[in-house]
Each structure stands twice: as structure tokens, then as C-alpha cells.
Short mmCIF file of C-alpha atoms in Angstrom, two decimals:
data_model
loop_
_atom_site.label_atom_id
_atom_site.label_comp_id
_atom_site.label_asym_id
_atom_site.label_seq_id
_atom_site.Cartn_x
_atom_site.Cartn_y
_atom_site.Cartn_z
CA UNK A 17 -7.00 -8.21 -16.53
CA UNK A 18 -10.65 -6.92 -16.11
CA UNK A 19 -13.14 -8.66 -13.79
CA UNK A 20 -16.85 -7.91 -13.72
CA UNK A 21 -17.72 -8.13 -10.21
CA UNK A 22 -20.70 -6.55 -8.16
CA UNK A 23 -22.82 -3.66 -6.92
CA UNK A 24 -24.29 -2.30 -3.65
CA UNK A 25 -26.86 -4.24 -1.50
CA UNK A 26 -26.66 -1.98 1.62
CA UNK A 27 -26.29 1.22 -0.08
CA UNK A 28 -28.54 2.22 -3.24
CA UNK A 29 -26.94 3.04 -6.50
CA UNK A 30 -28.28 3.49 -10.05
CA UNK A 31 -24.97 3.10 -12.08
CA UNK A 32 -22.00 0.90 -12.09
CA UNK A 33 -18.74 1.71 -10.17
CA UNK A 34 -15.49 1.11 -11.72
CA UNK A 35 -12.41 0.63 -9.47
CA UNK A 36 -8.77 0.00 -10.33
CA UNK A 37 -6.23 -1.72 -7.89
CA UNK A 38 -3.86 -4.53 -7.75
CA UNK A 39 -5.42 -7.25 -5.80
CA UNK A 40 -2.14 -9.30 -5.30
CA UNK A 41 -1.16 -6.58 -2.83
CA UNK A 42 -2.44 -6.93 0.70
CA UNK A 43 -3.32 -3.21 0.85
CA UNK A 44 -5.90 -3.60 -2.00
CA UNK A 45 -7.72 -6.56 -0.56
CA UNK A 46 -10.30 -4.58 1.44
CA UNK A 47 -11.67 -3.13 -1.85
CA UNK A 48 -12.26 -6.53 -3.23
CA UNK A 49 -13.99 -7.74 0.10
CA UNK A 50 -16.06 -4.57 0.11
CA UNK A 51 -17.30 -5.27 -3.46
CA UNK A 52 -17.95 -8.90 -2.64
CA UNK A 53 -19.95 -8.12 0.51
CA UNK A 54 -21.80 -4.94 -0.34
CA UNK A 55 -22.44 -5.09 -4.21
CA UNK A 56 -24.61 -7.16 -6.28
CA UNK A 57 -23.09 -9.27 -9.13
CA UNK A 58 -22.43 -7.74 -12.53
CA UNK A 59 -23.11 -4.22 -11.56
CA UNK A 60 -19.51 -2.97 -11.13
CA UNK A 61 -16.10 -3.28 -12.92
CA UNK A 62 -13.03 -4.11 -11.07
CA UNK A 63 -9.79 -3.66 -12.91
CA UNK A 64 -6.97 -5.75 -11.53
CA UNK A 65 -4.16 -3.26 -12.26
CA UNK A 66 -3.29 0.30 -11.49
CA UNK A 67 -3.23 2.41 -14.69
CA UNK A 68 -2.13 5.97 -14.93
CA UNK A 69 -4.91 8.33 -14.14
CA UNK A 70 -6.95 8.97 -17.29
CA UNK A 71 -5.37 6.31 -19.42
CA UNK A 72 -8.65 4.11 -19.04
CA UNK A 73 -11.88 5.92 -19.41
CA UNK A 74 -14.52 6.08 -16.76
CA UNK A 75 -12.51 4.82 -13.74
CA UNK A 76 -14.19 6.22 -10.62
CA UNK A 77 -11.61 5.17 -7.94
CA UNK A 78 -8.01 4.16 -7.90
CA UNK A 79 -6.33 2.51 -4.91
CA UNK A 80 -2.49 2.70 -4.56
CA UNK A 81 0.26 3.93 -2.58
CA UNK A 82 1.18 7.60 -2.30
CA UNK A 83 4.02 7.08 -4.76
CA UNK A 84 1.51 6.37 -7.48
CA UNK A 85 -0.30 9.54 -6.54
CA UNK A 86 2.93 11.47 -6.75
CA UNK A 87 4.00 9.78 -10.03
CA UNK A 88 0.58 10.75 -11.67
CA UNK A 89 -0.17 14.08 -10.19
CA UNK A 90 2.15 16.43 -12.04
CA UNK A 91 0.70 15.46 -15.43
CA UNK A 92 -2.84 15.13 -13.87
CA UNK A 93 -3.42 17.97 -11.41
CA UNK A 94 -7.09 17.22 -11.41
CA UNK A 95 -6.22 13.99 -9.27
CA UNK A 96 -7.97 14.00 -5.82
CA UNK A 97 -6.96 12.02 -2.83
CA UNK A 98 -10.09 10.90 -0.87
CA UNK A 99 -9.02 8.71 2.09
CA UNK A 100 -6.54 6.09 3.29
CA UNK A 101 -7.34 2.45 2.93
CA UNK A 102 -4.50 1.33 5.20
CA UNK A 103 -1.46 2.93 6.75
CA UNK A 104 1.37 0.19 6.58
CA UNK A 105 4.56 0.19 8.52
CA UNK A 106 7.69 -0.95 6.76
CA UNK A 107 10.39 -3.12 8.59
CA UNK A 108 13.77 -4.32 7.74
CA UNK A 109 14.58 -7.92 8.56
CA UNK A 110 18.44 -8.68 8.63
CA UNK A 111 20.46 -11.83 9.31
CA UNK A 112 22.27 -11.68 12.56
CA UNK A 113 24.73 -14.14 11.27
CA UNK A 114 26.00 -11.51 8.88
CA UNK A 115 27.08 -9.38 11.94
CA UNK A 116 23.96 -7.20 11.89
CA UNK A 117 22.92 -6.63 15.45
CA UNK A 118 22.10 -2.80 15.27
CA UNK A 119 20.98 -0.39 12.35
CA UNK A 120 24.47 0.89 11.73
CA UNK A 121 25.69 -2.65 10.97
CA UNK A 122 23.81 -2.42 7.73
CA UNK A 123 26.82 -0.41 6.34
CA UNK A 124 28.25 -2.39 3.50
CA UNK A 125 25.36 -4.76 3.23
CA UNK A 126 23.21 -5.99 0.30
CA UNK A 127 19.63 -5.16 0.92
CA UNK A 128 16.66 -6.50 -1.06
CA UNK A 129 14.02 -3.89 -2.10
CA UNK A 130 11.30 -3.67 -4.57
CA UNK A 131 12.67 -0.91 -6.85
CA UNK A 132 11.33 2.52 -7.52
CA UNK A 133 8.40 2.23 -5.16
CA UNK A 134 7.69 2.58 -1.42
CA UNK A 135 9.93 -0.25 -0.54
CA UNK A 136 13.07 1.26 -1.90
CA UNK A 137 11.94 4.72 -0.58
CA UNK A 138 11.68 3.45 2.97
CA UNK A 139 15.20 1.71 2.63
CA UNK A 140 16.61 5.07 1.33
CA UNK A 141 15.00 7.12 3.97
CA UNK A 142 15.78 4.78 6.85
CA UNK A 143 19.43 4.28 5.91
CA UNK A 144 20.06 7.92 5.15
CA UNK A 145 18.27 9.47 8.15
CA UNK A 146 17.73 6.74 10.60
CA UNK A 147 21.25 5.33 10.16
CA UNK A 148 23.32 8.01 8.69
CA UNK A 149 24.48 6.09 5.50
CA UNK A 150 24.79 7.48 1.96
CA UNK A 151 23.87 5.40 -1.01
CA UNK A 152 27.53 4.47 -1.64
CA UNK A 153 27.66 2.66 1.68
CA UNK A 154 25.13 -0.17 0.86
CA UNK A 155 23.75 -1.91 -2.19
CA UNK A 156 20.09 -2.38 -3.09
CA UNK A 157 19.20 -5.54 -4.81
CA UNK A 158 15.98 -5.18 -6.80
CA UNK A 159 15.64 -8.46 -8.89
CA UNK A 160 13.80 -10.68 -6.44
CA UNK A 161 10.25 -11.66 -6.40
CA UNK A 162 7.60 -11.78 -3.72
CA UNK A 163 6.73 -14.90 -1.52
CA UNK A 164 3.87 -14.95 0.89
CA UNK A 165 4.50 -18.26 2.67
CA UNK A 166 7.31 -20.91 3.08
CA UNK A 167 8.83 -22.73 1.23
CA UNK A 168 10.01 -19.91 -1.06
CA UNK A 169 11.86 -20.93 -4.31
CA UNK A 170 14.94 -19.56 -6.01
CA UNK A 171 14.66 -15.95 -6.96
CA UNK A 172 12.25 -14.89 -4.15
CA UNK A 173 13.43 -12.35 -1.60
CA UNK A 174 13.14 -14.79 1.38
CA UNK A 175 15.22 -17.47 -0.60
CA UNK A 176 17.83 -14.70 -1.32
CA UNK A 177 18.17 -13.92 2.34
CA UNK A 178 18.34 -17.52 3.42
CA UNK A 179 21.03 -18.21 0.76
CA UNK A 180 23.08 -15.15 1.49
CA UNK A 181 22.57 -13.31 -1.84
CA UNK A 182 21.15 -10.46 0.35
CA UNK A 183 22.02 -9.66 3.99
CA UNK A 184 18.65 -7.94 4.72
CA UNK A 185 15.37 -7.00 2.96
CA UNK A 186 12.50 -4.57 3.19
CA UNK A 187 9.92 -5.31 0.71
CA UNK A 188 6.08 -5.64 0.54
CA UNK A 189 4.59 -7.60 3.46
CA UNK A 190 4.21 -10.30 4.12
CA UNK A 191 7.32 -11.16 2.10
CA UNK A 192 9.58 -9.37 4.75
CA UNK A 193 7.93 -11.35 7.53
CA UNK A 194 8.41 -14.50 5.59
CA UNK A 195 12.03 -13.56 5.02
CA UNK A 196 12.60 -13.68 8.91
CA UNK A 197 10.85 -17.08 9.02
CA UNK A 198 13.11 -18.37 6.15
CA UNK A 199 16.33 -17.71 8.11
CA UNK A 200 14.77 -18.70 11.59
CA UNK A 201 13.62 -16.19 14.06
CA UNK A 202 16.65 -17.02 16.15
CA UNK A 203 18.74 -15.45 13.33
CA UNK A 204 16.46 -12.59 12.45
CA UNK A 205 16.50 -8.99 13.67
CA UNK A 206 14.05 -6.43 12.73
CA UNK A 207 14.30 -2.57 12.35
CA UNK A 208 11.54 -0.03 11.76
CA UNK A 209 10.80 3.61 12.10
CA UNK A 210 7.12 4.58 11.77
CA UNK A 211 7.85 8.14 12.53
CA UNK A 212 10.30 8.53 9.57
CA UNK A 213 8.01 6.86 7.17
CA UNK A 214 4.91 4.73 6.68
CA UNK A 215 3.24 3.63 3.56
CA UNK A 216 -0.17 5.26 2.88
CA UNK A 217 -2.42 3.26 0.60
CA UNK A 218 -5.12 5.68 -0.58
CA UNK A 219 -8.26 6.02 -2.54
CA UNK A 220 -7.98 8.62 -5.32
CA UNK A 221 -10.10 9.84 -8.17
CA UNK A 222 -10.34 12.97 -10.43
CA UNK A 223 -12.11 16.13 -10.13
CA UNK A 224 -14.55 15.53 -12.90
CA UNK A 225 -15.81 12.38 -11.25
CA UNK A 226 -16.46 14.33 -7.99
CA UNK A 227 -18.23 17.11 -9.92
CA UNK A 228 -20.51 14.50 -11.54
CA UNK A 229 -23.39 14.08 -9.04
CA UNK A 230 -23.94 10.34 -9.86
CA UNK A 231 -20.29 9.42 -9.77
CA UNK A 232 -19.85 11.39 -6.55
CA UNK A 233 -22.79 9.43 -4.98
CA UNK A 234 -21.12 6.30 -6.02
CA UNK A 235 -17.91 7.11 -4.49
CA UNK A 236 -19.47 8.25 -1.16
CA UNK A 237 -21.34 5.01 -1.06
CA UNK A 238 -18.26 3.08 -1.54
CA UNK A 239 -16.37 5.06 1.18
CA UNK A 240 -19.36 4.03 3.57
CA UNK A 241 -19.18 0.30 2.67
CA UNK A 242 -15.37 0.32 2.84
CA UNK A 243 -15.55 1.59 6.35
CA UNK A 244 -17.39 -1.50 7.38
CA UNK A 245 -14.71 -3.78 5.80
CA UNK A 246 -11.88 -1.73 7.48
CA UNK A 247 -13.66 -2.25 10.80
CA UNK A 248 -13.68 -6.02 10.26
CA UNK A 249 -10.06 -5.98 9.26
CA UNK A 250 -9.29 -4.15 12.47
CA UNK A 251 -11.62 -5.82 15.05
CA UNK A 252 -11.97 -9.26 13.58
CA UNK A 253 -8.89 -9.92 11.58
CA UNK A 254 -9.27 -13.63 11.79
CA UNK A 255 -12.32 -13.32 9.58
CA UNK A 256 -10.38 -11.25 7.06
CA UNK A 257 -7.21 -13.56 6.73
CA UNK A 258 -8.72 -16.39 4.72
CA UNK A 259 -10.27 -13.91 2.31
CA UNK A 260 -7.00 -11.88 1.93
CA UNK A 261 -5.15 -15.13 1.17
CA UNK A 262 -7.66 -16.08 -1.60
CA UNK A 263 -7.59 -12.71 -3.13
CA UNK A 264 -3.81 -12.21 -3.12
CA UNK A 265 -3.47 -15.78 -4.59
CA UNK A 266 -4.71 -14.44 -7.98
CA UNK A 267 -1.49 -12.51 -8.43
CA UNK A 268 2.11 -13.45 -9.41
CA UNK A 269 3.37 -13.85 -5.85
CA UNK A 270 4.80 -17.26 -4.76
CA UNK A 271 2.57 -19.23 -2.33
CA UNK A 272 -0.55 -18.14 -0.42
CA UNK A 273 -0.26 -16.32 2.84
CA UNK A 274 -1.06 -18.68 5.92
CA UNK A 275 -2.80 -17.61 9.14
CA UNK A 276 0.51 -17.76 10.92
CA UNK A 277 2.04 -15.27 8.41
CA UNK A 278 -0.95 -12.99 8.76
CA UNK A 279 -0.88 -13.00 12.45
CA UNK A 280 2.84 -11.99 12.42
CA UNK A 281 2.58 -9.04 10.17
CA UNK A 282 -0.96 -7.74 10.87
CA UNK A 283 0.35 -5.43 13.80
CA UNK A 284 2.05 -3.45 11.05
CA UNK A 285 -1.38 -2.36 9.63
CA UNK A 286 -3.82 0.37 10.53
CA UNK A 287 -6.99 -0.05 8.55
CA UNK A 288 -9.32 2.85 8.58
CA UNK A 289 -10.88 5.77 6.62
CA UNK A 290 -9.23 9.05 7.24
CA UNK A 291 -6.63 11.79 5.96
CA UNK A 292 -3.63 11.78 8.26
CA UNK A 293 -2.73 15.24 9.57
CA UNK A 294 0.79 14.67 8.38
CA UNK A 295 -0.09 13.34 4.90
CA UNK A 296 0.95 16.48 2.79
CA UNK A 297 4.18 16.81 4.82
CA UNK A 298 5.02 13.05 4.35
CA UNK A 299 4.12 13.22 0.58
CA UNK A 300 6.10 16.56 0.03
CA UNK A 301 9.22 15.02 1.59
CA UNK A 302 8.74 11.83 -0.47
CA UNK A 303 8.29 13.74 -3.78
CA UNK A 304 11.88 15.03 -3.61
CA UNK A 305 12.81 11.34 -4.10
CA UNK A 306 10.06 10.75 -6.77
CA UNK A 307 11.06 13.74 -8.64
CA UNK A 308 14.79 12.71 -8.44
CA UNK A 309 14.13 9.48 -10.14
CA UNK A 310 11.77 10.77 -12.69
CA UNK A 311 13.49 9.86 -16.06
CA UNK A 312 12.13 13.18 -17.62
CA UNK A 313 13.30 15.15 -14.62
CA UNK A 314 10.93 17.47 -12.84
CA UNK A 315 10.81 19.85 -9.84
CA UNK A 316 9.34 18.39 -6.68
CA UNK A 317 5.78 19.58 -5.92
CA UNK A 318 5.40 21.90 -2.99
CA UNK A 319 3.57 21.12 0.18
CA UNK A 320 0.80 23.53 -0.88
CA UNK A 321 0.39 21.76 -4.39
CA UNK A 322 0.28 18.40 -2.74
CA UNK A 323 -2.37 19.65 -0.19
CA UNK A 324 -4.41 20.92 -3.07
CA UNK A 325 -4.65 17.25 -4.28
CA UNK A 326 -6.50 16.20 -1.09
CA UNK A 327 -10.36 16.56 -0.97
CA UNK A 328 -11.98 15.43 2.27
CA UNK A 329 -15.60 16.38 1.13
CA UNK A 330 -16.57 12.85 0.11
CA UNK A 331 -15.33 11.35 3.23
CA UNK A 332 -17.03 13.83 5.37
CA UNK A 333 -20.25 13.17 3.49
CA UNK A 334 -19.81 9.33 4.02
CA UNK A 335 -19.19 9.89 7.76
CA UNK A 336 -22.23 12.16 8.03
CA UNK A 337 -24.41 9.58 6.42
CA UNK A 338 -23.05 6.96 8.65
CA UNK A 339 -23.84 8.96 11.64
CA UNK A 340 -27.53 9.41 10.57
CA UNK A 341 -28.05 5.80 9.74
#
């Protein structure tokens, strides 16, 4: 679905900017807020999906998790990662009534995940390295749907946890948080390991867009405006929550996230422009898993190859312009 949305009020621009992201995912909502607040109507295009790089012409910016970058980069080595949108900590919620009181109790359990993306990867890494389990010692259940507030109907991950179809889950927030609410906080136990893995939602583009002076100026301008939104998400989250709820409600999730739900999971988020020092290390480790599940089969990219995908130039330009303003 393609939406014609808006253009800069605060930062001058001569041409339209095209951005692609899935707005039903919490991590993408700052992009929509930025466009609404800092752009004039009908002067940009927002594509409410995340296409493979290059499959739709003239896309200036994509926003997705580092898994999307790793999926696209081998066939598109001109891809360039510019900045984080948010760092998001995953957590596992489990039902204590199933005898789960510590991480090792997840052995032999059924765990709900969103398949083949960061959700499953976190579960895989946490259970393998954080708990010491191999894949034969637990079962991933991938057939649920997201739900952002109670009540959650049949087939949603929180309902599956409440009914005993799964014993634990680790999926996109706020669904994991809602899962804990569904079984009652007195029955819920949470596990997390931010050092082992955290999700990086990033902005990325292509080398040719950066080499085009007009496109580069648009991208730098957007990074400047995004910084204002990220500051609001960090310092005044209560202002962000109603807008996040409205934006995500356009997707296929069940129910709209309430303020109570937002308040519960928001501490898992770190909104800010930047390129974490450990980004290449994190992504190189993750690419072993991404390559392993690639149906065509491929060799994992080296850390050096992944580092070569990162371009901090536009962010440095944006920060310099902010400092001068």
C-alpha cells in the first residue's frame, strides 16, 4: 500500500523524499511522526511495506531490522546503513505455572516466535548461549499473530500463552508484554539478555542515492528531523504513545496498544540516532544464522564486509548542521 504523505517545513528541500517501512511495527512509527510533523502534505511518498532494496525505483530510505539488511546486502552490496532508529531489547515471557522459574526450565517447552526474523533469532541465541540448549531441546511455534492489547482472540500469541498452546513467547513488542498481561503478572516471569542480543532498527539506503547531491541533502535533512522525533520519544513518551497507537492500528495486528501497555514495554527501547560501536560485531554473528537459513545457501559475510556497508557520513553531516543551528 502506498501513501502520499508530506514534506519538510523546518528544513528546506526541493524534491520529494520516498521512504519505505512497515508502520504497524512500533519501531517504524518515528518515521511517520517525523513526516507528519516536519513535512508539508503531498510532497513525499511513504511506502507502507519493506521491499527488497532496488525492487521499487527511487526509494531514498528504508527502515527495518538488521536482519533485513543482512538478507538484502549479499545481492546488493551497494546498500548503506546510515543510523539507528531504535535499539530494542527482546524479552521472553513464560508461564510460571508450567514450572518455569529460571531460564533452564525452558528445556522441553513450546516457545512462540515470529519465524525467520529477529524474534526467532533472539530465541535461538538466548536458548543456545544463555541457557545452553540445542534446537532439539525446545520447540518454536511460529503460527501465531500479533496482538497489541487485551483481549486477544484465538490464534494470537498472548491467547496461545494463556490457553497453554505455548509455554513461553518472545515476539515483537508489545505482544510479548501483552502475553504477560494475558496470563496475569502473578503467573508471568520474564527473561532477557541485552548483552547477548538486541534488535537494531536502522535506516539504510543505497550508494547511488548518497552520491546524488539532491538525494543526499534529502536524506541528511530527514536524519535531522528524525532526531527531533527520537528526542520526543525519549524525553516525552506520553506525547508519543497516542500517535504510536494510531499509526500501528493501520496494520494487521489485533487491537490498539493502550497507554498501560506502552508504559510497560517502553523501557525496552532506546530511541536515538547513532551507529553502535558493536554494530558490525553483532551483525557478523547474526549473519551466521541468516546465511544458514538462506534457501539458496551462502557463506556468511565477514565483519569487514559488514563494516563496509556502514556509512556514517550523512549522520555526521546532520549532527554538524544541528550544532550550527
